[in-house]
Structures are given as C-alpha cells and as structure tokens.
Amino acid sequence: MQPLHILLLIAGYFAILLLISYFTGKNDSNETFFKANKQSPWYIVAFGMIGASLSGVTFISVPGLIGGQQFAYMQGVFGFLVGYLIISFVLLPIYYRMNVTSIYQYLEERFGKTSYKTGAFFFLLSRVTGASFRLFLVALAMQYIVFEQINVPFWLTVVISILLIWVYTFRGGIKTIVWTDTLQTLTMLTAVGLAIYLINQQLDWSYLEFLNSNQFAEKGKIFFFDDPNATTYFWKYFIGGIFITIAMTGLDQDMMQKNLTCKNERDAKKNMTSMAVLLVIVNFVFLSLGALLFIYSEQLGVEIPVVDGRTRTDLLFPEIAVNQDLGKPLAVVFIIGLIAAAYSSADSALTSLTTSFSVDFLDIENKPKETQKPLRKKVHVGVSILLIFVVILFNSLDGNVVGNLFKFATFTYGPLLGLFAFGILTKYQIKDTYAWIVAILALSISFGITYLPESIIGSYKFHWEILPLNGFITFVGLWLIRKK
C-alpha cells in the first residue's frame, strides 16, 4: 500500500474526529472538559471504554504475546473481570458519594493534603508512563509501515501523533473523548474481525475451522498450573490481573473520569459491569488473531520484523497486514484499526493528565473564574510536550510493549493501591506528612525485591504479583505511621 494512500486514510479519519470535536466542544468550559456536564449515556461510555482499555497495546502487542506464552494472558483477563466487579461495588459508590472531579480528592478527605498530593503524583507518573508506552507502540508501527518510506524521522512521527490528538481534545476534553472513544472502539473491533476473516480466507479456513485446528491447539493453551516459578503461572496472572485492574482502572483518573461523566452511580455500575464481560470476549478474539498471525507466518515463511537489531513481535501484525500482498482490503482495515488504536487511549490520557494536574496540583477549581480556562489550556499544551519527550525516550527500550507496560505499572500503581486500601479497609488516621516517604520506600523495596539474586529466590520469576506486594508494603508502612 502506497504511503500517500495511508496518509489519506489518516487525514480522513482525523477529519471525522474533528467533526465530533466541533459538536461536543461548543461549550468550551471546565465543567465540560473535566466532567462532560455529567450527561453521558452509560452504554456509550461502556462501549467507548472498551477501546480505551484495549488501545494500541492490545491491537498490536497482545497478538504478539502468542509467540512466547500462548494464551496465558487470558488468565490475567479473568482476573480483570473480578477487578472490574470490585471497582463497581466498592470504589464507584465512594467517588459518587463525594462528587469528586479528581478521584484523589478522596485521599485528602481521608488522610490529608500530603496523601492527596502523593496519590496524584503517582497517578501522573503512572499515566505518563502508560500513555507514553501506548503512544510509542502506535508511533513505532506507523513509522514502520509509512513514515520510514518517506524519510520522516521517528521523533517527528511522535510530534505529529500528539499534535493531532491535542487539536481535537483541547476544547471539549472528556465530553469529546466519550464520543470519539465510541467511534474508535467500533473501528478497532471491526478491523480485527475483518483481519481474522481475511487471513483465514488466505489459509482456506473458516473461523470455527481455525479454532478446531491442530495448529491452534498447539498455541491455544490458556491455563498454566505446573510451574509456580514461571511468569505464566495461573495464580500470578489471575491475582495480578485483579489488582492490575483495580489499580490501572479503579484508581486511575483516566478511566474513572469517564465513569464519573455518567448521570448517576447506578448508570456507572451498569457501564463497568457490562464493559467487564465484553472485555473477556474481546481479549480472546485478539489472542485468536495472534495465534492466526503466527500460524500464517510459520506456514508461509514470514519472518518476525527486526528493528534496530531487536526482534519486534509487536510488528508481526502490521508486517502481515501491509507487506505480504494479502490485498488492499486487509491493509486498509489494519491502517484504520491502527489509527483508532492510536487515538483511543492517548486522547483520554492527555485529557486526564490535564485534569489531574489542574485540579490536584494547581487547585484550578478555587482559582478566579476568568483565569481557569486559560490555565487549563496551558496545562494541556505542557502535558502534550511532556508526552513527546517521554515517548521518544522509550524508543530505546527492549522487549514486548505490553510486558513493559505492565511491568512499570506494578511499581508505580502500588503506592496508590496501598493508600486507597488503607483508607477503605481501616478507620485509622495517619501522620499525613510521612505518607510520601512510605510510598517512595514501598516502590523502592518492591523494585529491589525483583532484583534479588538466584541464591535467595532460586528460579522464581516475578510477574504481576509484584503489584499487590507493592500495595501491601505501602499498607504496612501506613499502619506504622497511623495515629494512636
């Protein structure tokens, strides 16, 4: 597919997003930007959040996991389901009762200002990291399939990607995101469905024949109970998945900000539970696509792409979709899905980071009315520039992006998990001024544990279970600084 055709697809899709932004951003107020005036239909939010939860990481990187661990990722997805139910019935009632703009305002009411700032800081660290990983993955794919061919450097690809997102979010904020996420989810899922259908056609299979094939059976193992030391061990993935969801969704301003645009708590619960069930099905479909890609590459001798001397299983999907002469329909479907994936999480991350910094650190809601909107817009620009620098930095990292994303999350979300758990599960107050020290120590100890020598931990490999351990260490630290 010619670079010009790809650029035209990007321009067409972007024009649709701008149109949505025009209608949703007419009321350019902070109430609209931060809360969408609390008028979002729950079913629209639920469907849109699927795309935001999946993002480019699932669209490209999750299929790439098949090469190393088969369907083990589904064990974590089952944990996600439990985590979403806990969010629905434990965290959402708290947020709606307090009527918060930033969910970290709960920590101020529960413990004090230092705990509040500590929680907000770790969200900013976590979301900048997570959003940058997602943006990096999509920028890498776009660089590989189009911009490299027209001699555009990677850093400029990143700048263009973030600039496009800024343009359609700077007025409507979360109100725009709720509706663009819906379009992006629909586009992404359609792309994956068509990709599976078209690749199966090339292999002379129906989808059911593919699922019943010996080749799929070799790659489709889900449950791993045999080796507790392995990263694919069931209880590591399942329990880790529960806490990953609670932390990366329930304690994350990005994801909760969309929930808080629903009219009431009941609608928000409907949104969360329906999305949880759909995500189990959708993740299985993505892993099925991954198995199909690896089967295709093995049968036709397609090599996994190597970029800068590093093997990138993340790029197997774009390689097969765009460069293997499977026809323009598959290439077009992939490009549109990739564009949707690019914007589905990055735009909401940019909005939520703007919200958190404005509310949690600049106290924008208590500023004079005439200064609030200009201040919000300056923060929006500043966050965009920050993301550009971090994404370019991540280009030097090795490994599968989804693995790196969750690895970072286990460290940065741990203190948040501990703070909220202590606030909800106990009635103690703490010596608030020491909260940030506890959080830093918990992160440092958790990080150090993962580097213990084999003489101490043997062949044990840490995985997502480091997140609840991190949260537990934070919890213990808060217990030690509790007020008598």
Tab-separated table of C-alpha atoms in Angstrom:
chain	number	residue	atom	x	y	z
A	1	MET	CA	0.000	0.000	0.000
A	2	GLN	CA	1.433	3.371	-1.027
A	3	PRO	CA	2.375	5.904	1.702
A	4	LEU	CA	0.120	8.502	0.049
A	5	HIS	CA	-2.903	6.218	0.429
A	6	ILE	CA	-2.102	5.647	4.094
A	7	LEU	CA	-1.744	9.388	4.712
A	8	LEU	CA	-5.122	9.967	3.039
A	9	LEU	CA	-6.722	7.388	5.348
A	10	ILE	CA	-5.215	9.154	8.361
A	11	ALA	CA	-6.471	12.521	7.106
A	12	GLY	CA	-9.986	11.154	6.522
A	13	TYR	CA	-10.220	9.571	9.939
A	14	PHE	CA	-8.849	12.679	11.601
A	15	ALA	CA	-11.463	14.795	9.810
A	16	ILE	CA	-14.203	12.681	11.411
A	17	LEU	CA	-12.664	13.178	14.857
A	18	LEU	CA	-12.523	16.926	14.278
A	19	LEU	CA	-16.191	16.918	13.326
A	20	ILE	CA	-17.087	15.153	16.578
A	21	SER	CA	-14.888	17.618	18.456
A	22	TYR	CA	-16.686	20.548	16.834
A	23	PHE	CA	-20.119	19.441	18.063
A	24	THR	CA	-19.022	18.304	21.542
A	25	GLY	CA	-16.688	21.242	22.222
A	26	LYS	CA	-19.061	24.137	21.554
A	27	ASN	CA	-19.384	24.751	25.284
A	28	ASP	CA	-15.691	25.287	25.990
A	29	SER	CA	-15.995	25.274	29.792
A	30	ASN	CA	-14.044	23.487	32.506
A	31	GLU	CA	-17.225	21.692	33.612
A	32	THR	CA	-17.498	20.230	30.103
A	33	PHE	CA	-13.785	19.487	29.806
A	34	PHE	CA	-13.490	17.768	33.207
A	35	LYS	CA	-16.938	16.158	33.736
A	36	ALA	CA	-18.891	16.344	30.419
A	37	ASN	CA	-21.621	18.059	32.499
A	38	LYS	CA	-22.440	14.567	33.906
A	39	GLN	CA	-24.725	13.823	30.961
A	40	SER	CA	-23.017	10.859	29.250
A	41	PRO	CA	-25.231	7.805	28.482
A	42	TRP	CA	-23.807	4.796	30.351
A	43	TYR	CA	-23.920	2.458	27.345
A	44	ILE	CA	-21.929	4.939	25.232
A	45	VAL	CA	-19.318	5.233	27.988
A	46	ALA	CA	-19.144	1.425	28.374
A	47	PHE	CA	-18.622	0.767	24.678
A	48	GLY	CA	-16.084	3.571	24.351
A	49	MET	CA	-14.117	2.389	27.387
A	50	ILE	CA	-13.510	-0.951	25.678
A	51	GLY	CA	-11.392	0.819	23.084
A	52	ALA	CA	-9.616	2.890	25.728
A	53	SER	CA	-8.868	-0.246	27.767
A	54	LEU	CA	-7.568	-2.086	24.716
A	55	SER	CA	-5.689	0.694	22.894
A	56	GLY	CA	-2.761	0.072	20.601
A	57	VAL	CA	-1.220	-2.222	23.205
A	58	THR	CA	-3.947	-4.825	22.701
A	59	PHE	CA	-4.363	-4.152	18.992
A	60	ILE	CA	-0.713	-4.884	18.194
A	61	SER	CA	1.184	-6.110	21.234
A	62	VAL	CA	-1.229	-8.680	22.724
A	63	PRO	CA	-1.298	-10.754	19.491
A	64	GLY	CA	2.492	-10.651	19.675
A	65	LEU	CA	2.431	-12.377	23.083
A	66	ILE	CA	1.379	-15.679	21.470
A	67	GLY	CA	4.922	-16.404	20.349
A	68	GLY	CA	6.213	-16.599	23.907
A	69	GLN	CA	3.355	-17.684	26.159
A	70	GLN	CA	0.410	-18.949	24.066
A	71	PHE	CA	-2.956	-17.884	25.618
A	72	ALA	CA	-1.593	-17.417	29.164
A	73	TYR	CA	-2.675	-13.764	29.017
A	74	MET	CA	-6.318	-14.935	29.312
A	75	GLN	CA	-5.572	-15.961	32.911
A	76	GLY	CA	-4.958	-12.290	33.637
A	77	VAL	CA	-8.113	-11.321	31.708
A	78	PHE	CA	-10.201	-13.500	34.051
A	79	GLY	CA	-8.600	-11.578	36.899
A	80	PHE	CA	-9.553	-8.331	35.131
A	81	LEU	CA	-13.216	-9.409	35.309
A	82	VAL	CA	-13.081	-9.817	39.092
A	83	GLY	CA	-11.265	-6.498	39.422
A	84	TYR	CA	-13.964	-4.657	37.467
A	85	LEU	CA	-16.663	-6.041	39.769
A	86	ILE	CA	-14.728	-4.788	42.810
A	87	ILE	CA	-14.478	-1.342	41.195
A	88	SER	CA	-18.225	-1.330	40.506
A	89	PHE	CA	-19.335	-2.160	44.016
A	90	VAL	CA	-16.569	-0.702	46.198
A	91	LEU	CA	-14.890	2.286	44.523
A	92	LEU	CA	-17.632	3.824	42.361
A	93	PRO	CA	-20.006	4.382	45.330
A	94	ILE	CA	-17.221	6.289	47.133
A	95	TYR	CA	-16.489	8.554	44.166
A	96	TYR	CA	-20.132	9.348	43.509
A	97	ARG	CA	-20.891	9.985	47.175
A	98	MET	CA	-18.052	12.525	47.332
A	99	ASN	CA	-18.907	14.080	43.929
A	100	VAL	CA	-15.202	14.427	43.072
A	101	THR	CA	-13.597	15.858	39.951
A	102	SER	CA	-10.314	14.072	40.666
A	103	ILE	CA	-10.616	10.715	42.431
A	104	TYR	CA	-7.533	11.553	44.515
A	105	GLN	CA	-9.589	14.139	46.375
A	106	TYR	CA	-10.779	11.105	48.389
A	107	LEU	CA	-7.291	10.824	49.881
A	108	GLU	CA	-7.385	14.446	51.063
A	109	GLU	CA	-10.669	13.908	52.876
A	110	ARG	CA	-9.498	10.584	54.339
A	111	PHE	CA	-5.917	11.404	55.357
A	112	GLY	CA	-4.855	14.926	54.442
A	113	LYS	CA	-3.162	17.051	51.824
A	114	THR	CA	0.169	15.184	51.663
A	115	SER	CA	-1.551	11.851	50.985
A	116	TYR	CA	-3.686	13.572	48.360
A	117	LYS	CA	-0.667	15.035	46.570
A	118	THR	CA	1.212	11.723	46.876
A	119	GLY	CA	-1.648	9.804	45.229
A	120	ALA	CA	-1.995	12.375	42.465
A	121	PHE	CA	1.768	12.347	41.851
A	122	PHE	CA	1.854	8.568	41.445
A	123	PHE	CA	-1.083	8.751	39.047
A	124	LEU	CA	0.781	11.325	36.946
A	125	LEU	CA	3.891	9.128	36.969
A	126	SER	CA	1.848	6.025	36.114
A	127	ARG	CA	-0.255	7.588	33.395
A	128	VAL	CA	2.599	9.454	31.730
A	129	THR	CA	4.435	6.123	31.600
A	130	GLY	CA	1.407	4.141	30.405
A	131	ALA	CA	0.272	6.682	27.842
A	132	SER	CA	3.795	7.023	26.525
A	133	PHE	CA	4.130	3.262	26.091
A	134	ARG	CA	0.873	3.163	24.150
A	135	LEU	CA	1.791	6.133	22.000
A	136	PHE	CA	5.239	4.694	21.394
A	137	LEU	CA	3.817	1.407	20.156
A	138	VAL	CA	1.495	3.038	17.644
A	139	ALA	CA	4.102	5.579	16.527
A	140	LEU	CA	6.542	2.695	16.016
A	141	ALA	CA	4.028	0.838	13.839
A	142	MET	CA	3.204	3.973	11.828
A	143	GLN	CA	6.905	4.629	11.380
A	144	TYR	CA	7.429	1.063	10.175
A	145	ILE	CA	4.629	0.998	7.594
A	146	VAL	CA	4.591	4.548	6.231
A	147	PHE	CA	6.815	7.305	7.617
A	148	GLU	CA	10.062	5.403	7.200
A	149	GLN	CA	9.324	5.158	3.481
A	150	ILE	CA	9.069	8.924	3.104
A	151	ASN	CA	12.127	9.619	5.296
A	152	VAL	CA	10.253	11.132	8.242
A	153	PRO	CA	12.301	10.629	11.459
A	154	PHE	CA	10.713	8.834	14.397
A	155	TRP	CA	10.680	11.908	16.630
A	156	LEU	CA	8.628	13.806	14.057
A	157	THR	CA	6.164	10.903	13.811
A	158	VAL	CA	5.651	11.221	17.577
A	159	VAL	CA	5.186	15.001	17.400
A	160	ILE	CA	2.597	14.683	14.602
A	161	SER	CA	0.667	11.977	16.512
A	162	ILE	CA	0.387	14.021	19.716
A	163	LEU	CA	-0.343	17.264	17.866
A	164	LEU	CA	-3.328	15.642	16.136
A	165	ILE	CA	-4.677	14.443	19.491
A	166	TRP	CA	-4.244	17.882	21.072
A	167	VAL	CA	-6.158	19.594	18.275
A	168	TYR	CA	-9.387	17.634	18.772
A	169	THR	CA	-9.321	17.483	22.596
A	170	PHE	CA	-8.306	20.986	23.683
A	171	ARG	CA	-11.888	22.321	23.728
A	172	GLY	CA	-14.299	19.512	24.597
A	173	GLY	CA	-12.000	17.433	26.782
A	174	ILE	CA	-13.704	14.402	28.338
A	175	LYS	CA	-17.030	15.156	26.609
A	176	THR	CA	-15.312	14.809	23.241
A	177	ILE	CA	-13.426	11.702	24.426
A	178	VAL	CA	-16.608	9.839	25.407
A	179	TRP	CA	-17.898	10.074	21.830
A	180	THR	CA	-14.603	9.677	19.948
A	181	ASP	CA	-13.866	6.567	22.040
A	182	THR	CA	-17.109	5.055	20.800
A	183	LEU	CA	-16.112	5.566	17.179
A	184	GLN	CA	-12.603	4.285	17.862
A	185	THR	CA	-13.848	1.136	19.612
A	186	LEU	CA	-16.199	0.332	16.749
A	187	THR	CA	-13.435	0.920	14.206
A	188	MET	CA	-10.881	-1.172	16.089
A	189	LEU	CA	-13.165	-4.160	16.636
A	190	THR	CA	-14.351	-4.070	13.029
A	191	ALA	CA	-10.732	-4.037	11.879
A	192	VAL	CA	-9.814	-7.065	13.987
A	193	GLY	CA	-12.886	-9.009	12.891
A	194	LEU	CA	-12.178	-8.347	9.214
A	195	ALA	CA	-8.478	-9.126	9.656
A	196	ILE	CA	-9.318	-12.537	11.138
A	197	TYR	CA	-11.778	-13.226	8.331
A	198	LEU	CA	-9.412	-12.192	5.532
A	199	ILE	CA	-6.370	-14.062	6.883
A	200	ASN	CA	-8.487	-17.175	7.424
A	201	GLN	CA	-9.566	-16.895	3.806
A	202	GLN	CA	-5.920	-16.983	2.756
A	203	LEU	CA	-5.424	-20.153	4.809
A	204	ASP	CA	-8.671	-21.642	3.435
A	205	TRP	CA	-10.302	-21.817	6.877
A	206	SER	CA	-13.466	-20.584	8.483
A	207	TYR	CA	-13.091	-19.115	11.977
A	208	LEU	CA	-14.506	-22.292	13.580
A	209	GLU	CA	-12.197	-24.482	11.492
A	210	PHE	CA	-9.296	-22.354	12.659
A	211	LEU	CA	-10.293	-22.757	16.336
A	212	ASN	CA	-10.605	-26.545	15.878
A	213	SER	CA	-7.307	-26.947	14.002
A	214	ASN	CA	-4.238	-28.741	15.388
A	215	GLN	CA	-2.185	-25.601	14.781
A	216	PHE	CA	-4.480	-23.586	17.050
A	217	ALA	CA	-4.391	-26.317	19.700
A	218	GLU	CA	-0.594	-26.014	19.797
A	219	LYS	CA	-0.815	-22.279	20.527
A	220	GLY	CA	-4.100	-22.055	22.426
A	221	LYS	CA	-3.167	-23.304	25.890
A	222	ILE	CA	-4.735	-20.997	28.486
A	223	PHE	CA	-4.103	-22.433	31.949
A	224	PHE	CA	-0.613	-22.966	33.381
A	225	PHE	CA	-0.518	-24.628	36.828
A	226	ASP	CA	2.652	-26.681	36.517
A	227	ASP	CA	5.472	-24.257	37.396
A	228	PRO	CA	4.951	-21.670	40.184
A	229	ASN	CA	8.294	-20.098	39.286
A	230	ALA	CA	7.247	-19.238	35.715
A	231	THR	CA	5.757	-15.853	34.790
A	232	THR	CA	2.837	-17.693	33.121
A	233	TYR	CA	1.752	-19.475	36.342
A	234	PHE	CA	-2.038	-19.182	36.767
A	235	TRP	CA	-2.221	-17.627	40.214
A	236	LYS	CA	0.382	-14.998	39.341
A	237	TYR	CA	-1.587	-13.917	36.300
A	238	PHE	CA	-5.056	-14.202	37.870
A	239	ILE	CA	-4.383	-12.454	41.179
A	240	GLY	CA	-2.138	-9.944	39.454
A	241	GLY	CA	-4.908	-9.281	36.926
A	242	ILE	CA	-7.351	-8.429	39.721
A	243	PHE	CA	-5.006	-5.876	41.240
A	244	ILE	CA	-3.852	-4.536	37.862
A	245	THR	CA	-7.487	-3.722	37.074
A	246	ILE	CA	-8.236	-2.168	40.452
A	247	ALA	CA	-5.106	-0.020	40.198
A	248	MET	CA	-4.979	0.807	36.476
A	249	THR	CA	-8.742	1.399	36.165
A	250	GLY	CA	-10.334	1.934	39.571
A	251	LEU	CA	-7.514	4.107	40.947
A	252	ASP	CA	-6.737	5.782	37.629
A	253	GLN	CA	-8.120	9.240	36.889
A	254	ASP	CA	-8.089	8.497	33.158
A	255	MET	CA	-10.523	5.572	33.337
A	256	MET	CA	-12.608	6.821	36.250
A	257	GLN	CA	-13.077	10.268	34.751
A	258	LYS	CA	-15.217	8.667	32.027
A	259	ASN	CA	-17.277	6.768	34.590
A	260	LEU	CA	-17.870	9.965	36.515
A	261	THR	CA	-19.478	11.562	33.446
A	262	CYS	CA	-22.454	9.177	33.822
A	263	LYS	CA	-25.633	10.671	35.237
A	264	ASN	CA	-25.553	8.687	38.483
A	265	GLU	CA	-23.908	5.822	40.360
A	266	ARG	CA	-26.378	3.230	39.052
A	267	ASP	CA	-25.538	4.055	35.430
A	268	ALA	CA	-21.807	3.974	36.208
A	269	LYS	CA	-22.162	0.457	37.638
A	270	LYS	CA	-24.018	-0.692	34.525
A	271	ASN	CA	-21.227	0.755	32.438
A	272	MET	CA	-18.463	-1.011	34.374
A	273	THR	CA	-20.049	-4.470	34.648
A	274	SER	CA	-21.140	-4.645	31.003
A	275	MET	CA	-17.698	-3.500	29.856
A	276	ALA	CA	-16.038	-6.158	32.046
A	277	VAL	CA	-17.908	-9.021	30.370
A	278	LEU	CA	-17.293	-7.678	26.875
A	279	LEU	CA	-13.563	-7.297	27.523
A	280	VAL	CA	-13.191	-11.022	28.255
A	281	ILE	CA	-14.675	-11.866	24.860
A	282	VAL	CA	-12.724	-9.178	23.027
A	283	ASN	CA	-9.363	-10.178	24.527
A	284	PHE	CA	-9.947	-13.787	23.461
A	285	VAL	CA	-10.589	-12.572	19.916
A	286	PHE	CA	-7.339	-10.569	19.946
A	287	LEU	CA	-5.368	-13.587	21.141
A	288	SER	CA	-7.038	-15.678	18.429
A	289	LEU	CA	-5.764	-13.140	15.927
A	290	GLY	CA	-2.276	-13.530	17.416
A	291	ALA	CA	-2.394	-17.303	17.000
A	292	LEU	CA	-3.584	-16.847	13.426
A	293	LEU	CA	-0.719	-14.447	12.654
A	294	PHE	CA	1.932	-16.838	13.971
A	295	ILE	CA	0.381	-19.798	12.123
A	296	TYR	CA	0.371	-17.762	8.924
A	297	SER	CA	3.988	-16.659	9.397
A	298	GLU	CA	5.129	-20.253	10.028
A	299	GLN	CA	3.284	-21.694	7.044
A	300	LEU	CA	4.405	-19.024	4.582
A	301	GLY	CA	7.830	-18.281	5.996
A	302	VAL	CA	7.130	-14.696	7.089
A	303	GLU	CA	9.883	-13.592	9.453
A	304	ILE	CA	9.159	-11.561	12.564
A	305	PRO	CA	10.341	-7.964	11.922
A	306	VAL	CA	13.646	-6.832	13.381
A	307	VAL	CA	14.082	-3.102	14.120
A	308	ASP	CA	17.462	-1.682	15.181
A	309	GLY	CA	18.712	-5.197	15.869
A	310	ARG	CA	15.752	-6.022	18.147
A	311	THR	CA	13.085	-8.623	17.327
A	312	ARG	CA	9.635	-6.963	17.482
A	313	THR	CA	6.756	-9.451	17.788
A	314	ASP	CA	4.601	-6.301	18.135
A	315	LEU	CA	5.171	-5.662	14.434
A	316	LEU	CA	4.104	-9.074	13.103
A	317	PHE	CA	0.518	-7.878	12.606
A	318	PRO	CA	1.475	-4.791	10.545
A	319	GLU	CA	4.029	-6.848	8.579
A	320	ILE	CA	1.432	-9.431	7.518
A	321	ALA	CA	-1.399	-6.942	7.013
A	322	VAL	CA	0.513	-4.396	4.943
A	323	ASN	CA	3.587	-6.008	3.413
A	324	GLN	CA	2.588	-9.573	2.480
A	325	ASP	CA	0.394	-8.904	-0.590
A	326	LEU	CA	-2.814	-10.113	1.050
A	327	GLY	CA	-4.817	-7.468	-0.741
A	328	LYS	CA	-5.722	-3.840	-0.152
A	329	PRO	CA	-8.838	-4.614	1.967
A	330	LEU	CA	-6.701	-6.115	4.757
A	331	ALA	CA	-4.158	-3.280	4.553
A	332	VAL	CA	-6.896	-0.638	4.695
A	333	VAL	CA	-8.628	-2.417	7.591
A	334	PHE	CA	-5.369	-2.624	9.527
A	335	ILE	CA	-4.451	1.024	8.973
A	336	ILE	CA	-7.883	2.251	10.099
A	337	GLY	CA	-7.773	-0.026	13.151
A	338	LEU	CA	-4.275	1.173	13.988
A	339	ILE	CA	-5.326	4.810	13.765
A	340	ALA	CA	-8.297	4.098	16.035
A	341	ALA	CA	-5.999	2.322	18.475
A	342	ALA	CA	-3.617	5.261	18.414
A	343	TYR	CA	-6.230	7.755	19.493
A	344	SER	CA	-8.476	5.590	21.712
A	345	SER	CA	-6.277	5.725	24.816
A	346	ALA	CA	-3.851	8.536	24.093
A	347	ASP	CA	-6.539	11.211	23.821
A	348	SER	CA	-8.144	10.305	27.142
A	349	ALA	CA	-4.721	10.089	28.783
A	350	LEU	CA	-3.911	13.615	27.632
A	351	THR	CA	-7.257	14.847	28.991
A	352	SER	CA	-6.982	13.044	32.336
A	353	LEU	CA	-3.414	14.220	32.903
A	354	THR	CA	-4.555	17.774	32.221
A	355	THR	CA	-7.440	17.301	34.653
A	356	SER	CA	-5.321	15.795	37.422
A	357	PHE	CA	-2.550	18.388	37.248
A	358	SER	CA	-5.041	21.270	37.037
A	359	VAL	CA	-7.236	20.066	39.909
A	360	ASP	CA	-4.784	18.236	42.168
A	361	PHE	CA	-1.733	20.474	41.926
A	362	LEU	CA	-2.936	23.863	40.686
A	363	ASP	CA	-6.263	23.809	42.588
A	364	ILE	CA	-7.928	25.209	39.490
A	365	GLU	CA	-11.465	24.926	40.889
A	366	ASN	CA	-10.636	27.576	43.513
A	367	LYS	CA	-8.948	29.995	41.109
A	368	PRO	CA	-10.743	33.123	39.844
A	369	LYS	CA	-13.233	32.165	37.109
A	370	GLU	CA	-11.579	34.299	34.461
A	371	THR	CA	-8.225	32.503	34.893
A	372	GLN	CA	-9.471	28.897	34.953
A	373	LYS	CA	-9.889	28.250	31.223
A	374	PRO	CA	-6.573	29.854	30.128
A	375	LEU	CA	-4.764	27.918	32.865
A	376	ARG	CA	-6.318	24.623	31.761
A	377	LYS	CA	-5.236	25.241	28.161
A	378	LYS	CA	-1.649	25.981	29.192
A	379	VAL	CA	-1.538	22.727	31.166
A	380	HIS	CA	-2.936	20.859	28.152
A	381	VAL	CA	-0.063	22.137	25.995
A	382	GLY	CA	2.530	21.357	28.675
A	383	VAL	CA	1.330	17.774	29.102
A	384	SER	CA	1.455	17.262	25.320
A	385	ILE	CA	5.097	18.379	25.201
A	386	LEU	CA	5.972	16.104	28.142
A	387	LEU	CA	4.477	13.066	26.391
A	388	ILE	CA	6.501	13.786	23.253
A	389	PHE	CA	9.779	13.659	25.179
A	390	VAL	CA	8.884	10.506	27.133
A	391	VAL	CA	7.717	8.583	24.037
A	392	ILE	CA	10.972	9.352	22.236
A	393	LEU	CA	12.896	8.172	25.327
A	394	PHE	CA	11.028	4.835	25.346
A	395	ASN	CA	12.281	4.060	21.860
A	396	SER	CA	15.485	2.805	23.487
A	397	LEU	CA	13.729	0.036	25.482
A	398	ASP	CA	13.776	-3.661	24.539
A	399	GLY	CA	11.009	-6.249	24.702
A	400	ASN	CA	7.294	-6.641	24.058
A	401	VAL	CA	5.485	-3.382	24.829
A	402	VAL	CA	2.583	-4.911	26.753
A	403	GLY	CA	5.103	-6.632	29.020
A	404	ASN	CA	6.979	-3.380	29.653
A	405	LEU	CA	3.722	-1.511	30.257
A	406	PHE	CA	2.506	-3.850	32.992
A	407	LYS	CA	5.994	-4.125	34.486
A	408	PHE	CA	6.108	-0.359	35.030
A	409	ALA	CA	2.533	-0.379	36.332
A	410	THR	CA	3.318	-2.879	39.088
A	411	PHE	CA	5.751	-0.362	40.579
A	412	THR	CA	4.010	2.966	40.020
A	413	TYR	CA	0.452	1.924	40.915
A	414	GLY	CA	1.463	0.005	44.067
A	415	PRO	CA	1.528	3.038	46.405
A	416	LEU	CA	-1.908	4.110	45.087
A	417	LEU	CA	-3.261	0.632	45.805
A	418	GLY	CA	-1.901	0.732	49.353
A	419	LEU	CA	-3.215	4.237	50.090
A	420	PHE	CA	-6.752	3.506	48.925
A	421	ALA	CA	-6.808	0.061	50.568
A	422	PHE	CA	-5.757	1.505	53.936
A	423	GLY	CA	-8.352	4.257	53.637
A	424	ILE	CA	-11.199	1.878	52.772
A	425	LEU	CA	-10.333	-1.137	54.933
A	426	THR	CA	-9.347	0.662	58.157
A	427	LYS	CA	-10.654	3.593	60.185
A	428	TYR	CA	-7.227	4.855	61.232
A	429	GLN	CA	-5.877	8.306	60.527
A	430	ILE	CA	-2.193	8.561	59.689
A	431	LYS	CA	0.628	11.033	60.227
A	432	ASP	CA	-0.051	12.580	56.876
A	433	THR	CA	3.260	14.354	56.405
A	434	TYR	CA	5.047	10.967	56.172
A	435	ALA	CA	2.768	9.468	53.507
A	436	TRP	CA	5.081	10.326	50.604
A	437	ILE	CA	8.042	8.694	52.362
A	438	VAL	CA	6.075	5.459	52.803
A	439	ALA	CA	5.109	5.490	49.119
A	440	ILE	CA	8.695	6.026	47.911
A	441	LEU	CA	10.030	3.322	50.241
A	442	ALA	CA	7.357	0.831	49.096
A	443	LEU	CA	8.209	1.412	45.447
A	444	SER	CA	11.948	1.116	46.142
A	445	ILE	CA	11.608	-2.073	48.203
A	446	SER	CA	9.353	-3.667	45.566
A	447	PHE	CA	11.807	-2.800	42.839
A	448	GLY	CA	14.677	-4.199	44.871
A	449	ILE	CA	12.831	-7.466	45.532
A	450	THR	CA	12.580	-8.161	41.802
A	451	TYR	CA	16.388	-7.990	41.564
A	452	LEU	CA	17.135	-10.433	44.387
A	453	PRO	CA	19.832	-12.908	43.319
A	454	GLU	CA	19.079	-16.544	42.474
A	455	SER	CA	20.885	-17.589	45.628
A	456	ILE	CA	17.909	-16.160	47.555
A	457	ILE	CA	14.847	-16.690	45.298
A	458	GLY	CA	16.112	-19.549	43.121
A	459	SER	CA	14.500	-19.700	39.674
A	460	TYR	CA	11.393	-17.744	40.709
A	461	LYS	CA	10.323	-15.101	38.171
A	462	PHE	CA	8.249	-12.133	39.351
A	463	HIS	CA	5.242	-11.096	37.290
A	464	TRP	CA	2.124	-9.054	38.039
A	465	GLU	CA	2.079	-10.288	41.659
A	466	ILE	CA	4.618	-7.562	42.453
A	467	LEU	CA	1.718	-5.037	42.344
A	468	PRO	CA	-0.275	-6.439	45.313
A	469	LEU	CA	3.043	-6.975	47.115
A	470	ASN	CA	3.907	-3.320	46.484
A	471	GLY	CA	0.468	-2.284	47.733
A	472	PHE	CA	0.854	-4.487	50.819
A	473	ILE	CA	4.215	-2.913	51.671
A	474	THR	CA	2.575	0.535	51.372
A	475	PHE	CA	-0.294	-0.664	53.591
A	476	VAL	CA	2.155	-1.874	56.263
A	477	GLY	CA	4.042	1.417	56.085
A	478	LEU	CA	0.825	3.383	56.614
A	479	TRP	CA	-0.020	1.126	59.547
A	480	LEU	CA	3.318	2.037	61.126
A	481	ILE	CA	2.606	5.783	60.822
A	482	ARG	CA	-1.022	5.542	61.987
A	483	LYS	CA	-2.182	7.782	64.785
A	484	LYS	CA	-2.786	6.007	68.060
